[in-house]
mmCIF file of N, CA, C and O and ligand atoms in Angstrom:
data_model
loop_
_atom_site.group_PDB
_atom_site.id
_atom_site.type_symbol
_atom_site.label_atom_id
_atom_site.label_comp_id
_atom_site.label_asym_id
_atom_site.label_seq_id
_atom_site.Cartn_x
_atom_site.Cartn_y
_atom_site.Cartn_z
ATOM 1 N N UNK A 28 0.833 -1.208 0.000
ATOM 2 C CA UNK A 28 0.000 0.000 0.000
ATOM 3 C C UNK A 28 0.866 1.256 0.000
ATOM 4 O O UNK A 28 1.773 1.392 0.821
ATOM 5 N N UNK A 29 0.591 2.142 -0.894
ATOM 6 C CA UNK A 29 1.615 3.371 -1.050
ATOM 7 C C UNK A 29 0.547 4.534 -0.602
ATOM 8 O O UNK A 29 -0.586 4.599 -1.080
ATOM 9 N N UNK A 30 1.041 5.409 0.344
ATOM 10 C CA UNK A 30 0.081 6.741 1.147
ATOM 11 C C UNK A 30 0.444 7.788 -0.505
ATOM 12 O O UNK A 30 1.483 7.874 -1.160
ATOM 13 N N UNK A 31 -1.085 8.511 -0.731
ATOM 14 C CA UNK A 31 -0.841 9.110 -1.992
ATOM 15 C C UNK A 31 -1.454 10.403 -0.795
ATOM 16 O O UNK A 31 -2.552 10.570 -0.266
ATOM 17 N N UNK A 32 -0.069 11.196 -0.708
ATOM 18 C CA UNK A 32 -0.172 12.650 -0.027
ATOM 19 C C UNK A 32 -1.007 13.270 -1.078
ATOM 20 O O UNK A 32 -0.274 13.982 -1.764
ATOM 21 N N UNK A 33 -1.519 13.284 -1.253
ATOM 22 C CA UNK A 33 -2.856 14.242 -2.290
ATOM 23 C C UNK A 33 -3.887 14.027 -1.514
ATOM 24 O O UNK A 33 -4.438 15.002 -1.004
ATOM 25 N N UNK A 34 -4.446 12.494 -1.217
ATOM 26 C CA UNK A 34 -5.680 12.197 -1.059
ATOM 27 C C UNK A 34 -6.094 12.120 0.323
ATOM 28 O O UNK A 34 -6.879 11.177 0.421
ATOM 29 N N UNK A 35 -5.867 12.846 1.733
ATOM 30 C CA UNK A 35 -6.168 12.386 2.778
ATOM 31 C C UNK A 35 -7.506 11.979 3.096
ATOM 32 O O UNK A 35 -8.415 12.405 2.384
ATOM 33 N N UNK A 36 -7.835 11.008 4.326
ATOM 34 C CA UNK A 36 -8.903 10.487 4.328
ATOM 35 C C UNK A 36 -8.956 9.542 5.730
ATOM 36 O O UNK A 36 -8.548 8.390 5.584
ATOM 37 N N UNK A 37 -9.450 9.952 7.141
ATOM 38 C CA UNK A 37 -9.838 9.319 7.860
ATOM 39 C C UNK A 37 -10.354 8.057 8.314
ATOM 40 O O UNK A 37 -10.194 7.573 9.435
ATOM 41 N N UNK A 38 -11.067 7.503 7.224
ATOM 42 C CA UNK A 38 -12.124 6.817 6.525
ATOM 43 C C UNK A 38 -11.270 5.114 7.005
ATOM 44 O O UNK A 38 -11.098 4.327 6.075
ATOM 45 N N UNK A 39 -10.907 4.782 8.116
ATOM 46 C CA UNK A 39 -10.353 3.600 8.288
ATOM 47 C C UNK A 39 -10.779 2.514 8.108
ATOM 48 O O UNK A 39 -9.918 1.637 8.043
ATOM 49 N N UNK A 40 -12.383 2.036 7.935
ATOM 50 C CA UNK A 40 -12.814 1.163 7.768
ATOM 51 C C UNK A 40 -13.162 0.933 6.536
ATOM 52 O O UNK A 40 -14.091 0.209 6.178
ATOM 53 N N UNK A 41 -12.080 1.830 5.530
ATOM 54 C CA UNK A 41 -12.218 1.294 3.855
ATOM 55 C C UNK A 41 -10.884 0.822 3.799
ATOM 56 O O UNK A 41 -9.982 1.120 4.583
ATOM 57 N N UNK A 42 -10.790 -0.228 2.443
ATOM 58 C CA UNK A 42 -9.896 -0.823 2.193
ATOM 59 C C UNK A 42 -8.486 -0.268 1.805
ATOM 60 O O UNK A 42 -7.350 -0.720 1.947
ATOM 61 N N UNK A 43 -8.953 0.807 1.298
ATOM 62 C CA UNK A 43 -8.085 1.806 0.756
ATOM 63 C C UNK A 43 -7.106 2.452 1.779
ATOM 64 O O UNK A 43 -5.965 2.874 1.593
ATOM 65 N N UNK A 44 -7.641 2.427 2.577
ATOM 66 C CA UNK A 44 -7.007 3.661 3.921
ATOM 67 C C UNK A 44 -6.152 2.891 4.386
ATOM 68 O O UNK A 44 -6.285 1.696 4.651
ATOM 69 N N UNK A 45 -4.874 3.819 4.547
ATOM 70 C CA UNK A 45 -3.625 3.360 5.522
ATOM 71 C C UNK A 45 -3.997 3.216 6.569
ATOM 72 O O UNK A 45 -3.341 2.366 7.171
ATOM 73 N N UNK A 46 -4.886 3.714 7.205
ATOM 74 C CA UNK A 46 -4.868 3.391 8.660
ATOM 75 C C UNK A 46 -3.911 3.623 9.678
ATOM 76 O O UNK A 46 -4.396 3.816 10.793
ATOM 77 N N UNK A 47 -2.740 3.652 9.588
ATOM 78 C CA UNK A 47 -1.689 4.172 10.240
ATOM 79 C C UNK A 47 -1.169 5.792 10.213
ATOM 80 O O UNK A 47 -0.594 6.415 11.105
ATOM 81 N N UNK A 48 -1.625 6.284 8.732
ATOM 82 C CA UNK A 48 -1.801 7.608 8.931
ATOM 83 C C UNK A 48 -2.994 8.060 8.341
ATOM 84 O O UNK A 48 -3.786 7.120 8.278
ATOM 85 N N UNK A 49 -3.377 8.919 7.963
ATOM 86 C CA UNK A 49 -5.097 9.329 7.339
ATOM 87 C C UNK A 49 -4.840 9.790 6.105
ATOM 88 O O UNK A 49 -4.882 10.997 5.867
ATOM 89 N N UNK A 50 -4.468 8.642 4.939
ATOM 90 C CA UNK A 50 -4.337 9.302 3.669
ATOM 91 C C UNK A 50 -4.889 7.683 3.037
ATOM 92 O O UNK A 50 -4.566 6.627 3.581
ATOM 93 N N UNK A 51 -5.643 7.759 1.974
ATOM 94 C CA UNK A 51 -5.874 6.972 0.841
ATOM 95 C C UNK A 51 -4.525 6.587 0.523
ATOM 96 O O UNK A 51 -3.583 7.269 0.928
ATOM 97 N N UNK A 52 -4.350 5.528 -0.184
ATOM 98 C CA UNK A 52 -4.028 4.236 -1.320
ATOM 99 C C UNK A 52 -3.956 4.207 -2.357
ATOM 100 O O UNK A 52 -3.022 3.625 -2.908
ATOM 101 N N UNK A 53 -4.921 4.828 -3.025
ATOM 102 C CA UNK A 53 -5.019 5.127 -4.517
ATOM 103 C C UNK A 53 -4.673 6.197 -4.974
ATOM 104 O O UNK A 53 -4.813 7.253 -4.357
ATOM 105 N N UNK A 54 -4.017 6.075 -6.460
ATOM 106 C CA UNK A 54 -3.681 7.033 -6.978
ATOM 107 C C UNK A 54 -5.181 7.874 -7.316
ATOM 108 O O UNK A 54 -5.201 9.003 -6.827
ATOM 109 N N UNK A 55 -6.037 7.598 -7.842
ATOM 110 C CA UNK A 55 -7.256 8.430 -7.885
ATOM 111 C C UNK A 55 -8.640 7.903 -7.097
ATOM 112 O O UNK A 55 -8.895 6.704 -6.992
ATOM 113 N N UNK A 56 -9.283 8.697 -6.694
ATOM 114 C CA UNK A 56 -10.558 8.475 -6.508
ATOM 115 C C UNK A 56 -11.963 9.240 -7.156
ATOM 116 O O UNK A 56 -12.041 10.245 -7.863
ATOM 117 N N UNK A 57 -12.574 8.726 -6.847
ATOM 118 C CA UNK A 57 -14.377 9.291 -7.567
ATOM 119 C C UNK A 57 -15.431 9.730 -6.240
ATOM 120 O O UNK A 57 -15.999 8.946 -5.481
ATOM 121 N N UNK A 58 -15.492 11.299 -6.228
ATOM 122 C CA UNK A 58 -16.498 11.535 -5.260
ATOM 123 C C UNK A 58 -17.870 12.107 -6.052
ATOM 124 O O UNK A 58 -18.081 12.578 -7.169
ATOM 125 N N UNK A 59 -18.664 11.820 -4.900
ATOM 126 C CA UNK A 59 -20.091 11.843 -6.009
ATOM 127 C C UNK A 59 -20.801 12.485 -4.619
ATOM 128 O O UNK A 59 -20.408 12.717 -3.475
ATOM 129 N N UNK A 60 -22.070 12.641 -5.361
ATOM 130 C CA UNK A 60 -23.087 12.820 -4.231
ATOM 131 C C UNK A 60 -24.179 12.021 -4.100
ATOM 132 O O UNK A 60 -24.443 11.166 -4.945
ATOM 133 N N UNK A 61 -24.902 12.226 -3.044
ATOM 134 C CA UNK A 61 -26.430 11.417 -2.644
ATOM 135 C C UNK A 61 -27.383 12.337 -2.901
ATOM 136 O O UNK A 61 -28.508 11.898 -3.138
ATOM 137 N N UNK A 62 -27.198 13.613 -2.915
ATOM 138 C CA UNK A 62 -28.266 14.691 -2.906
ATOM 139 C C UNK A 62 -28.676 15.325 -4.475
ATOM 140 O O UNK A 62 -27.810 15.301 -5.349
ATOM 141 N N UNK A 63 -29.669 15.735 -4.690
ATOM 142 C CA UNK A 63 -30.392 16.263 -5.653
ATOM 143 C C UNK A 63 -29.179 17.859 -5.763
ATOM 144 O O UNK A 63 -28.592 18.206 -6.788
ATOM 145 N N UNK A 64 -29.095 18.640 -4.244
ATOM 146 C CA UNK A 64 -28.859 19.917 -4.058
ATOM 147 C C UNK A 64 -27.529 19.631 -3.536
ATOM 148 O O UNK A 64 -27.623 20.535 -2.706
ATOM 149 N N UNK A 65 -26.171 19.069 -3.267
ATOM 150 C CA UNK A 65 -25.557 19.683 -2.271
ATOM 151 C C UNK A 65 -25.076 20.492 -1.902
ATOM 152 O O UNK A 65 -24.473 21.225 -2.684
ATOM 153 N N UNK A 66 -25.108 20.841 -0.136
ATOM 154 C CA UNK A 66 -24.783 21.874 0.440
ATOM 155 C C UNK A 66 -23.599 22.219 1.394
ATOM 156 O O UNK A 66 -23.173 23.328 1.715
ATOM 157 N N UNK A 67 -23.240 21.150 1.709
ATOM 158 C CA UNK A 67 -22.211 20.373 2.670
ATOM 159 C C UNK A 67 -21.423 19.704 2.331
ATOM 160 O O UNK A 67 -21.238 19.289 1.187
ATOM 161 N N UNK A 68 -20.795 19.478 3.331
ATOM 162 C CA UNK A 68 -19.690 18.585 2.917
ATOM 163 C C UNK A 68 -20.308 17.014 3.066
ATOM 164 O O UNK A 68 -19.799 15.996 2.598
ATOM 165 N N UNK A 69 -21.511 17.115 3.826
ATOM 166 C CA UNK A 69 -21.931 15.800 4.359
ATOM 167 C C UNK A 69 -22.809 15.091 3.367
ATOM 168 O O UNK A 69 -23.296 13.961 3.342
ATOM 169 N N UNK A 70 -22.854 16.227 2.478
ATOM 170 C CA UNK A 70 -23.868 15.471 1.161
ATOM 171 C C UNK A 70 -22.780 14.962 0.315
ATOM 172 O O UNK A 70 -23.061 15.018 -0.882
ATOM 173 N N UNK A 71 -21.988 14.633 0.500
ATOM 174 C CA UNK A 71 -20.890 14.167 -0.592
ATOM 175 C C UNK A 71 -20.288 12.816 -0.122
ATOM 176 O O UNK A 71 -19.862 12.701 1.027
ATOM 177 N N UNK A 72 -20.251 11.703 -1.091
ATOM 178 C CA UNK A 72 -19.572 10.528 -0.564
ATOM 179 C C UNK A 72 -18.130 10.070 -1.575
ATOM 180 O O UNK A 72 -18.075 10.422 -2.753
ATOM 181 N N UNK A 73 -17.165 9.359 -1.006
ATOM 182 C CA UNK A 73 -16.245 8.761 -1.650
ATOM 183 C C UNK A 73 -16.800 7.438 -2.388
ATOM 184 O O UNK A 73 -16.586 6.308 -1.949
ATOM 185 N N UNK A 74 -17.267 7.610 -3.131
ATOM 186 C CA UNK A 74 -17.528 6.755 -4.599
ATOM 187 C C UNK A 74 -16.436 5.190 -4.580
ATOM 188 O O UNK A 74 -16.758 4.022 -4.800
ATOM 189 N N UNK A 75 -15.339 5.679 -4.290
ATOM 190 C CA UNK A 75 -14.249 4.363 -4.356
ATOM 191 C C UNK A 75 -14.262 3.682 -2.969
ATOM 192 O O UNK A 75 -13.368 2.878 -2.705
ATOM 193 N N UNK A 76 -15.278 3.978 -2.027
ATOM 194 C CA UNK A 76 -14.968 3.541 -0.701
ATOM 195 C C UNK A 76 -15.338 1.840 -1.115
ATOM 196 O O UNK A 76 -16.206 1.583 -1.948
ATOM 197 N N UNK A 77 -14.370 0.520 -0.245
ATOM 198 C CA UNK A 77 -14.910 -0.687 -0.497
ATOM 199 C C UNK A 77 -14.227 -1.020 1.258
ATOM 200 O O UNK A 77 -13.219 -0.676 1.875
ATOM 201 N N UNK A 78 -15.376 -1.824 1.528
ATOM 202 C CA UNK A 78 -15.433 -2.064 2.936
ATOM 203 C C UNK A 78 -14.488 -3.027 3.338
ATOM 204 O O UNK A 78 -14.457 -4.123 2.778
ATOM 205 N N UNK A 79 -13.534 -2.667 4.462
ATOM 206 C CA UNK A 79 -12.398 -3.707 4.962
ATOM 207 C C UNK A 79 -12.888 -4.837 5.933
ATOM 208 O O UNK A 79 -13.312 -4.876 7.087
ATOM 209 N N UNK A 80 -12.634 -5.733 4.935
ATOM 210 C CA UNK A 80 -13.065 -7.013 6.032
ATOM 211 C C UNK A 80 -13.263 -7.123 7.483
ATOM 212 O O UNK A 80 -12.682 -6.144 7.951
ATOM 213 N N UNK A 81 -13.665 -7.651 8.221
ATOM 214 C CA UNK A 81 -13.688 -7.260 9.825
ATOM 215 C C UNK A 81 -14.466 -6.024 10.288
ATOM 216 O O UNK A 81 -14.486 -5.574 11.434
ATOM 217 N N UNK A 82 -14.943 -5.668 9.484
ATOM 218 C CA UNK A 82 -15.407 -4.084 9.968
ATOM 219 C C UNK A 82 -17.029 -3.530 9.790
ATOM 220 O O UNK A 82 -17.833 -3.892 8.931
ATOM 221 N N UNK A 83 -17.174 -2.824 10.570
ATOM 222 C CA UNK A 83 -18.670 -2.679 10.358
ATOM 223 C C UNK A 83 -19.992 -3.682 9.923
ATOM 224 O O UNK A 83 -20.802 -3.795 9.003
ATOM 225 N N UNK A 84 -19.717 -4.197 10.957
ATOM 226 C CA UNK A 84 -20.501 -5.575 11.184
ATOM 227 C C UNK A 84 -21.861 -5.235 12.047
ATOM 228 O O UNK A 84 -22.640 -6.138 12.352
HETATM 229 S S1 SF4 B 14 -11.219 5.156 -1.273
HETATM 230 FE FE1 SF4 B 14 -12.226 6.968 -0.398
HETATM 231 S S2 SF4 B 14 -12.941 6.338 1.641
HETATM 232 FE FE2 SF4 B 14 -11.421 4.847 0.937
HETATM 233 S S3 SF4 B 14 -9.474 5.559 1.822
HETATM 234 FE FE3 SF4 B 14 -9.636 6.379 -0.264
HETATM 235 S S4 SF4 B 14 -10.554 8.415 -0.007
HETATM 236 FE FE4 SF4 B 14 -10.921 7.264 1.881
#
């Protein structure tokens, strides 16, 4: 797994995430939204998120 300093990302319970520091894996990602309008940051999701085994059960 290579940390791509561009992409930080908290997001530990995706496959992608270092986990050891808070940056994505991938050289690119796809963010999208859920909302008709967004307004926030909270209307917006990481599109490339794929769930790490063990997790969120
Ligand atoms: S794919 Fe998205 S959610 Fe997963 S580590 Fe990368 S930026 Fe975070």
């Amino acid at each position: 797994m290579k940390k791509n300093e561009c992409i930080k990302c908290s997001v530990s319970q995706c496959l992608h995430n270092l986990v050891t520091e808070d940056y994505c894996s991938l050289s690119s990602i796809s963010v999208g939204t859920h909302e008709s309008d967004p307004t926030v940051p909270e209307c917006t999701d990481c599109n490339s998120f794929v769930k790490r085994d063990g997790c969120c059960q």
